[in-house]
PDB file of C-alpha atoms in Angstrom:
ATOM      1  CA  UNK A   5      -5.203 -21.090  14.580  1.00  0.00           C
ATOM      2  CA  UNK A   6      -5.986 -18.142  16.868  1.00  0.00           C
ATOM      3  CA  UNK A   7      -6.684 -19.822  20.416  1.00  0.00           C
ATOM      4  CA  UNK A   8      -8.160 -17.965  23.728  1.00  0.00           C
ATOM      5  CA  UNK A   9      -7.965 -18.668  27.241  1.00  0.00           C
ATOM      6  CA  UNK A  10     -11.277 -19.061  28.670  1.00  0.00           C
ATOM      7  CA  UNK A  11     -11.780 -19.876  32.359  1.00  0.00           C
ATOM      8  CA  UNK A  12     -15.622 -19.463  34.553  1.00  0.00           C
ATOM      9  CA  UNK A  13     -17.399 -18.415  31.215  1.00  0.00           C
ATOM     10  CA  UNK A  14     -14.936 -15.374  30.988  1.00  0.00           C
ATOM     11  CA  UNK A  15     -12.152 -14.716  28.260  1.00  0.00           C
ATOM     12  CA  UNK A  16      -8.510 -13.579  28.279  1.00  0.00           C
ATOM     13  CA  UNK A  17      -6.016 -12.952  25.796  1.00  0.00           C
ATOM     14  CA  UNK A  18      -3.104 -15.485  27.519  1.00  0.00           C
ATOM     15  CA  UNK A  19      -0.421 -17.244  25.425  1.00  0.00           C
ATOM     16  CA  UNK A  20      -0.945 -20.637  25.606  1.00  0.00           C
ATOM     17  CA  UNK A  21       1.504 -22.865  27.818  1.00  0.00           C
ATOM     18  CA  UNK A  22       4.291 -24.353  25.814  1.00  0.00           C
ATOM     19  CA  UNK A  23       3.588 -27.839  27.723  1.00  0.00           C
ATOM     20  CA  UNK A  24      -0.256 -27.859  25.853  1.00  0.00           C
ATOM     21  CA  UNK A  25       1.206 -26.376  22.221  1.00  0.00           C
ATOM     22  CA  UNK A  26       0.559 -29.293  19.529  1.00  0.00           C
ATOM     23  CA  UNK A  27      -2.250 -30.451  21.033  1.00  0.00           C
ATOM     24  CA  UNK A  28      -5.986 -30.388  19.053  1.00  0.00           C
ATOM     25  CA  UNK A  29      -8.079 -27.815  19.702  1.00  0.00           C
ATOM     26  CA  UNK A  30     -10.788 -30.724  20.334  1.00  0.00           C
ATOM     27  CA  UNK A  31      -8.345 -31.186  23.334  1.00  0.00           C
ATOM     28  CA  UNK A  32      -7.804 -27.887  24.695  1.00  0.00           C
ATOM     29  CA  UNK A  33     -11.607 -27.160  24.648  1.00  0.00           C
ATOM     30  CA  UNK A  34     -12.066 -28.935  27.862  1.00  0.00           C
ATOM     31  CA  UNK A  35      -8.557 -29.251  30.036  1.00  0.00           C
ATOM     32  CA  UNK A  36     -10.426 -31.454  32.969  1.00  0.00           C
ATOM     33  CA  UNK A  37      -8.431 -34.069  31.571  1.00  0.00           C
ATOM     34  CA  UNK A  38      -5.202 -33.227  33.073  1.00  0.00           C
ATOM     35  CA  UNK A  39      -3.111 -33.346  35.903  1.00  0.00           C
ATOM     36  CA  UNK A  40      -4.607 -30.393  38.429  1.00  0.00           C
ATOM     37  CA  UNK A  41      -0.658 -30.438  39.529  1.00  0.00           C
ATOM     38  CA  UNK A  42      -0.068 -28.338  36.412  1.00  0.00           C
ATOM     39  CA  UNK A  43      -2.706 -25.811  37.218  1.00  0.00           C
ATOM     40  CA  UNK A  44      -4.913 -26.205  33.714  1.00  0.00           C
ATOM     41  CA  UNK A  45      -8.095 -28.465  34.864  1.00  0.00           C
ATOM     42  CA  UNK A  46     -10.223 -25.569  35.035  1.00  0.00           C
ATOM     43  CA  UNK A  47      -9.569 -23.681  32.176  1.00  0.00           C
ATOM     44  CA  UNK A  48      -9.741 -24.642  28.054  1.00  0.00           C
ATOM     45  CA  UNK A  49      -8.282 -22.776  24.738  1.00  0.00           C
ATOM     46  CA  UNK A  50     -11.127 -22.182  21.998  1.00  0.00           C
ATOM     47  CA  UNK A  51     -10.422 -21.286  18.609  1.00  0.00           C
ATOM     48  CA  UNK A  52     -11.211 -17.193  17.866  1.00  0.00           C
ATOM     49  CA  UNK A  53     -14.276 -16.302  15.867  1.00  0.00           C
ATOM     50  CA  UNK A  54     -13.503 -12.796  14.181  1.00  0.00           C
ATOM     51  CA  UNK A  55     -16.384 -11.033  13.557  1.00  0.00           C
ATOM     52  CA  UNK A  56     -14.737  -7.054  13.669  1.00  0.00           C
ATOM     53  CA  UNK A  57     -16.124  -4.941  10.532  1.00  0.00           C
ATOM     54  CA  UNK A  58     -14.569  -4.037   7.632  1.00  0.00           C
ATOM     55  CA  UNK A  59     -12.179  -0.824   7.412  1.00  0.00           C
ATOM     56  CA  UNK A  60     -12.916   1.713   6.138  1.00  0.00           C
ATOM     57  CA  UNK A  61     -10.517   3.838   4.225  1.00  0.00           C
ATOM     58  CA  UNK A  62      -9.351   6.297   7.142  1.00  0.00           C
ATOM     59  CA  UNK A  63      -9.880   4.172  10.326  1.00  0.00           C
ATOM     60  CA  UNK A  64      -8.417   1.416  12.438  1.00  0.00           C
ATOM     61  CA  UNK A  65      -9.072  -1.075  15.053  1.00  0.00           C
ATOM     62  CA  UNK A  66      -9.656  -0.107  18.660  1.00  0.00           C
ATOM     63  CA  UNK A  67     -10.418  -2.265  21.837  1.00  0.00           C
ATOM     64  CA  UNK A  68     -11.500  -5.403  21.406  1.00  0.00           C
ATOM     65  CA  UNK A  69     -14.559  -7.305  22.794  1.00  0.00           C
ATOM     66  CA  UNK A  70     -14.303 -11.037  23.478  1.00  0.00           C
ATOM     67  CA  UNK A  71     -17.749 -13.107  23.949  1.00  0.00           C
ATOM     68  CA  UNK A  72     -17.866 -16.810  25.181  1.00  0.00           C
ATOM     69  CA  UNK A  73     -20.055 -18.938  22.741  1.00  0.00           C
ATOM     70  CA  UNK A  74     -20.067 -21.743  25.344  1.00  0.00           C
ATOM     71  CA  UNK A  75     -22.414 -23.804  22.403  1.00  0.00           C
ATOM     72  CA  UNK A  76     -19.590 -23.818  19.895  1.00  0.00           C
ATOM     73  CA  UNK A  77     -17.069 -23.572  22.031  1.00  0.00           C
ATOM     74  CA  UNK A  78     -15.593 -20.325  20.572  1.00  0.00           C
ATOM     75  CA  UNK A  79     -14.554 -16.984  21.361  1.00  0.00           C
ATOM     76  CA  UNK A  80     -16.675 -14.400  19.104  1.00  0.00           C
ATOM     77  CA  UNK A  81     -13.904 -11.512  18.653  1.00  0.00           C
ATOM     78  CA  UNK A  82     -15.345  -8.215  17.913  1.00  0.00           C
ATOM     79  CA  UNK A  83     -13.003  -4.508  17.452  1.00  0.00           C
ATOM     80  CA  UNK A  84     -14.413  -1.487  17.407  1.00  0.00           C
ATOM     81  CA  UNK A  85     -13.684   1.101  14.376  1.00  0.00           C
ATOM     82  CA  UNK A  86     -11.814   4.037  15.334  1.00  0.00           C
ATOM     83  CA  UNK A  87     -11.518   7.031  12.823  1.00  0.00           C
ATOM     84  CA  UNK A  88      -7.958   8.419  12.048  1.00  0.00           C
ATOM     85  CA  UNK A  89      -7.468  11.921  13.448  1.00  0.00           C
ATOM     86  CA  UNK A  90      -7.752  14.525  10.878  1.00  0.00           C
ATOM     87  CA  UNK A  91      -3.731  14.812  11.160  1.00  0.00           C
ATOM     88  CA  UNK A  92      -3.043  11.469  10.531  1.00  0.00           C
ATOM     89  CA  UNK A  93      -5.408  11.597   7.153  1.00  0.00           C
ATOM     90  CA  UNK A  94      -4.180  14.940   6.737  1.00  0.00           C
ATOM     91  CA  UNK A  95      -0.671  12.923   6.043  1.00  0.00           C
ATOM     92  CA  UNK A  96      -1.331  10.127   4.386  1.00  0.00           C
ATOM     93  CA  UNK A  97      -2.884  12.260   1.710  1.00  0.00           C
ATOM     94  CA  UNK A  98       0.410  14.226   1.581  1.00  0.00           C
ATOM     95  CA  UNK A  99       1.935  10.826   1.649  1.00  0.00           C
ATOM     96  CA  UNK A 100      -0.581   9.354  -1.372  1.00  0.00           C
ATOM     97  CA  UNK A 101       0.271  12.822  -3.033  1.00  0.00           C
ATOM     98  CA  UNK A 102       4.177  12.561  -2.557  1.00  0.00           C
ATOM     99  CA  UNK A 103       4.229   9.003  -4.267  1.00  0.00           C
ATOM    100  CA  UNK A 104       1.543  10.035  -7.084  1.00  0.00           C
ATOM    101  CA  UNK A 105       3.997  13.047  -7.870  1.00  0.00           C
ATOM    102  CA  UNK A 106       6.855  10.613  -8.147  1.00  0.00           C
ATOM    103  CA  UNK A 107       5.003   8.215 -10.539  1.00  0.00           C
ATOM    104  CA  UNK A 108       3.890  10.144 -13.085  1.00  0.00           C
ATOM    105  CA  UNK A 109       7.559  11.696 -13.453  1.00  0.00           C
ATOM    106  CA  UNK A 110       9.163   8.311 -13.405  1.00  0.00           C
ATOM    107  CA  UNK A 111       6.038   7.354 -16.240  1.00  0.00           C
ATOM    108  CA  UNK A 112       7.514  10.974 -18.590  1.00  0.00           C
ATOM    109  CA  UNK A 113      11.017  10.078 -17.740  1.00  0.00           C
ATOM    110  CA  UNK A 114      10.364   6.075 -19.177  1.00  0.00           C
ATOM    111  CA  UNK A 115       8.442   7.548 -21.714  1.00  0.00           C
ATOM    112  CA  UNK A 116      10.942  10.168 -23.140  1.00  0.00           C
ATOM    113  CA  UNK A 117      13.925   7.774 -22.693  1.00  0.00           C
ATOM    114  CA  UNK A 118      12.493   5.307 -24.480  1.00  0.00           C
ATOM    115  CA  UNK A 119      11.288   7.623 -27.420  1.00  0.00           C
ATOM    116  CA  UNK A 120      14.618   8.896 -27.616  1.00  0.00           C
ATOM    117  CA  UNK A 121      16.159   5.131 -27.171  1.00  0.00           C
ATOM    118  CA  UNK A 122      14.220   4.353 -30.741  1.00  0.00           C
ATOM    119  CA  UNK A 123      16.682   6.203 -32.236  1.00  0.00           C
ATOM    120  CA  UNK A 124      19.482   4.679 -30.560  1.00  0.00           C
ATOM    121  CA  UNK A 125      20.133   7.398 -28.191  1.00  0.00           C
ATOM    122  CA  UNK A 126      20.970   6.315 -24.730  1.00  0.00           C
ATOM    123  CA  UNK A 127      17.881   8.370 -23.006  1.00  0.00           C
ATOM    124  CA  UNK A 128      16.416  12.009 -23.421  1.00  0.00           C
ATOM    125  CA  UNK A 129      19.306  13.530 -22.049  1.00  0.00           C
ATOM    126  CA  UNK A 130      21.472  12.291 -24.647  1.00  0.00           C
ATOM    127  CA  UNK A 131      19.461  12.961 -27.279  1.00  0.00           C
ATOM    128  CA  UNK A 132      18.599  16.571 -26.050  1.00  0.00           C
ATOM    129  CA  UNK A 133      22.626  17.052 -25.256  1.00  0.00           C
ATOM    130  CA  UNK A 134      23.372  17.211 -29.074  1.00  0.00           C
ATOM    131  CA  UNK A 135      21.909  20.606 -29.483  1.00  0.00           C
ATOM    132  CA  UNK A 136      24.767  21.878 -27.370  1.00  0.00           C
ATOM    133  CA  UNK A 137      27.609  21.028 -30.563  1.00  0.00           C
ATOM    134  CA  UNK A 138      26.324  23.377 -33.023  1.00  0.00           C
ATOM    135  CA  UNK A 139      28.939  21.529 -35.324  1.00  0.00           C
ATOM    136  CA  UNK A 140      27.144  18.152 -34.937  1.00  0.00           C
ATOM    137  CA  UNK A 141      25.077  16.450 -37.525  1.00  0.00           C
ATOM    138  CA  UNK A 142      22.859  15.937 -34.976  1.00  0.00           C
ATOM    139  CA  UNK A 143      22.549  19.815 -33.916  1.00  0.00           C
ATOM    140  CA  UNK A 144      19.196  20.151 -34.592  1.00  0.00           C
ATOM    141  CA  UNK A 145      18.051  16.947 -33.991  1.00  0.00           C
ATOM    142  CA  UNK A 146      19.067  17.514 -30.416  1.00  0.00           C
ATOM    143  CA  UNK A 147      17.113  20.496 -30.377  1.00  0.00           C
ATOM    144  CA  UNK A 148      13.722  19.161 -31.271  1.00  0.00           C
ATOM    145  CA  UNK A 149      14.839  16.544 -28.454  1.00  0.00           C
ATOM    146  CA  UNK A 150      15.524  19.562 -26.238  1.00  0.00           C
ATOM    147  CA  UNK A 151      12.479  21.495 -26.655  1.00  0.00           C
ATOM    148  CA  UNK A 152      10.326  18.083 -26.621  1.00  0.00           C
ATOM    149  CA  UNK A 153      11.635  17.008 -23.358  1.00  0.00           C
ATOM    150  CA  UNK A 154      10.444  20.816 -21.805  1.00  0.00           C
ATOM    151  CA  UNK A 155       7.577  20.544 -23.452  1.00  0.00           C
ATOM    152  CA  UNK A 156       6.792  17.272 -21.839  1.00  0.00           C
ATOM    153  CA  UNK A 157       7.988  18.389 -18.337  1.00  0.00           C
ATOM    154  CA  UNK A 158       6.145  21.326 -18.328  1.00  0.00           C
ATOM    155  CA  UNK A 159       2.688  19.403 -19.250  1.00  0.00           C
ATOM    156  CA  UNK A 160       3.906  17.247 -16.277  1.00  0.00           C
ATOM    157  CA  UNK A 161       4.579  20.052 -14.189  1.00  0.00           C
ATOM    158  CA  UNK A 162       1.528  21.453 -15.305  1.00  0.00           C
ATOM    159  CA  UNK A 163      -0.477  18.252 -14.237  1.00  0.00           C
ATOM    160  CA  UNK A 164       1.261  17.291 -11.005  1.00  0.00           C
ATOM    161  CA  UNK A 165       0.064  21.091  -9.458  1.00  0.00           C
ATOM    162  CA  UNK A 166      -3.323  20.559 -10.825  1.00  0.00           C
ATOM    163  CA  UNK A 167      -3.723  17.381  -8.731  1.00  0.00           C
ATOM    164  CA  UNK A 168      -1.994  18.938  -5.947  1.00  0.00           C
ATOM    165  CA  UNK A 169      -4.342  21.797  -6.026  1.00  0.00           C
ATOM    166  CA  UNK A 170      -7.460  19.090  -6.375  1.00  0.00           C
ATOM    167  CA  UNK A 171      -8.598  20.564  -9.585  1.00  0.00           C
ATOM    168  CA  UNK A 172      -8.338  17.469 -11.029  1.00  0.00           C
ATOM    169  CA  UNK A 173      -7.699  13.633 -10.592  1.00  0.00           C
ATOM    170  CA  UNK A 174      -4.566  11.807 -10.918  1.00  0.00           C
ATOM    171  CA  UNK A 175      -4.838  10.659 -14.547  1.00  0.00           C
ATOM    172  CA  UNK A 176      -3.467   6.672 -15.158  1.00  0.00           C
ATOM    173  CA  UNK A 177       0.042   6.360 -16.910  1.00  0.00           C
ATOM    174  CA  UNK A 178      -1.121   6.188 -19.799  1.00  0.00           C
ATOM    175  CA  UNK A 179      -3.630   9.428 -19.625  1.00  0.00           C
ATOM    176  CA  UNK A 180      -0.476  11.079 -18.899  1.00  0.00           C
ATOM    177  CA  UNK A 181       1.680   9.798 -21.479  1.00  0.00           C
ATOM    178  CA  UNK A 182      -1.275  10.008 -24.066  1.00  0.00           C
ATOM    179  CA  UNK A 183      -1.318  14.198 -23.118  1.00  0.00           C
ATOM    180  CA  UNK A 184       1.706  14.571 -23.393  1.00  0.00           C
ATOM    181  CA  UNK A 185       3.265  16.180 -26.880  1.00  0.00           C
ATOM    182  CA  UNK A 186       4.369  14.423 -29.697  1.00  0.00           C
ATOM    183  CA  UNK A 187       8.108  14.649 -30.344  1.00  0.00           C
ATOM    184  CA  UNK A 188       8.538  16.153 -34.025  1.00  0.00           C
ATOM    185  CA  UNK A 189      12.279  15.642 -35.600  1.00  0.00           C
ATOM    186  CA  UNK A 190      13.590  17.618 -38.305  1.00  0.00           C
ATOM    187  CA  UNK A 191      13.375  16.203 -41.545  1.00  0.00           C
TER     188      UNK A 191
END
């Protein structure tokens, strides 16, 4: 529990003294009790009382108010909001964006890998590498794999500048995977 110093009906952030730590707060609300040789009569520790507002997307705590309830023996703890700078939002966007851009290549890269891992293949790559031996049996399934997986990356490409650009929103994993084309294998 959160504990202040207050001392004349005024309050102060002050760590508590090691020698009072473990006692009650019913204890520390009035220190008359002790010894005046240790210099704590006059003061007392009462529990905090946060009453700050919520955040808000783009902002963050400032100073800090402290009121004496001397009734309830609390400290009412109040912060003010302070709005981010438009630099600061300005990068966490390109921060949000960064890690949006990542996830929906990681979600095509799953998906792809673990289409082509249906058909025993150890991920797209594999699969799409067989179009490179035109003397494999698997030639031409390597090339649908091949053109599938640029298909897929250019949709993703496609998407990722889109909601970049803000012409539209980041769509869920599986939006994405869901608009992305369907792999078709030779027969």
């Amino acid at each position: 529990m959160e504990m202040i110093k207050v001392q004349n009906g005024t309050a102060t952030r002050e760590t508590l003294p090691q020698f009072l730590r473990g006692l009650a707060p019913e204890s520390l609300a009035n220190l008359s009790w002790t010894d005046p040789a240790l210099g704590v009569s006059d003061l007392a520790w009462w529990p905090v009382e946060a009453r700050s507002p919520e955040l808000g997307e783009f902002e963050r705590y400032g100073d800090e108010t402290l009121v004496v309830d001397a009734d309830r023996q609390v400290v009412v703890v109040t912060r003010a909001l302070v709005p981010w700078s438009a630099e600061e939002i300005e990068h966490e966007q390109a921060a949000r964006n960064a890690i949006a851009i990542r996830d929906m290549a990681d979600a095509v890269q799953q998906h792809m890998d673990r289409i082509a891992a249906e058909r025993n293949y150890d991920g797209i790559q594999s699969a799409a590498l067989r179009a490179a031996l035109p003397n494999s049996p698997f030639h031409t399934e390597g090339v649908a794999y091949g053109e599938w997986m640029d298909a897929c990356w250019s949709h993703c490409y496609q998407v990722m500048a889109d909601v970049q650009g803000g012409l539209r929103e980041q769509p869920s994993t599986e939006e994405l995977i869901a608009e992305l084309p369907e792999l078709v294998l030779p027969v």
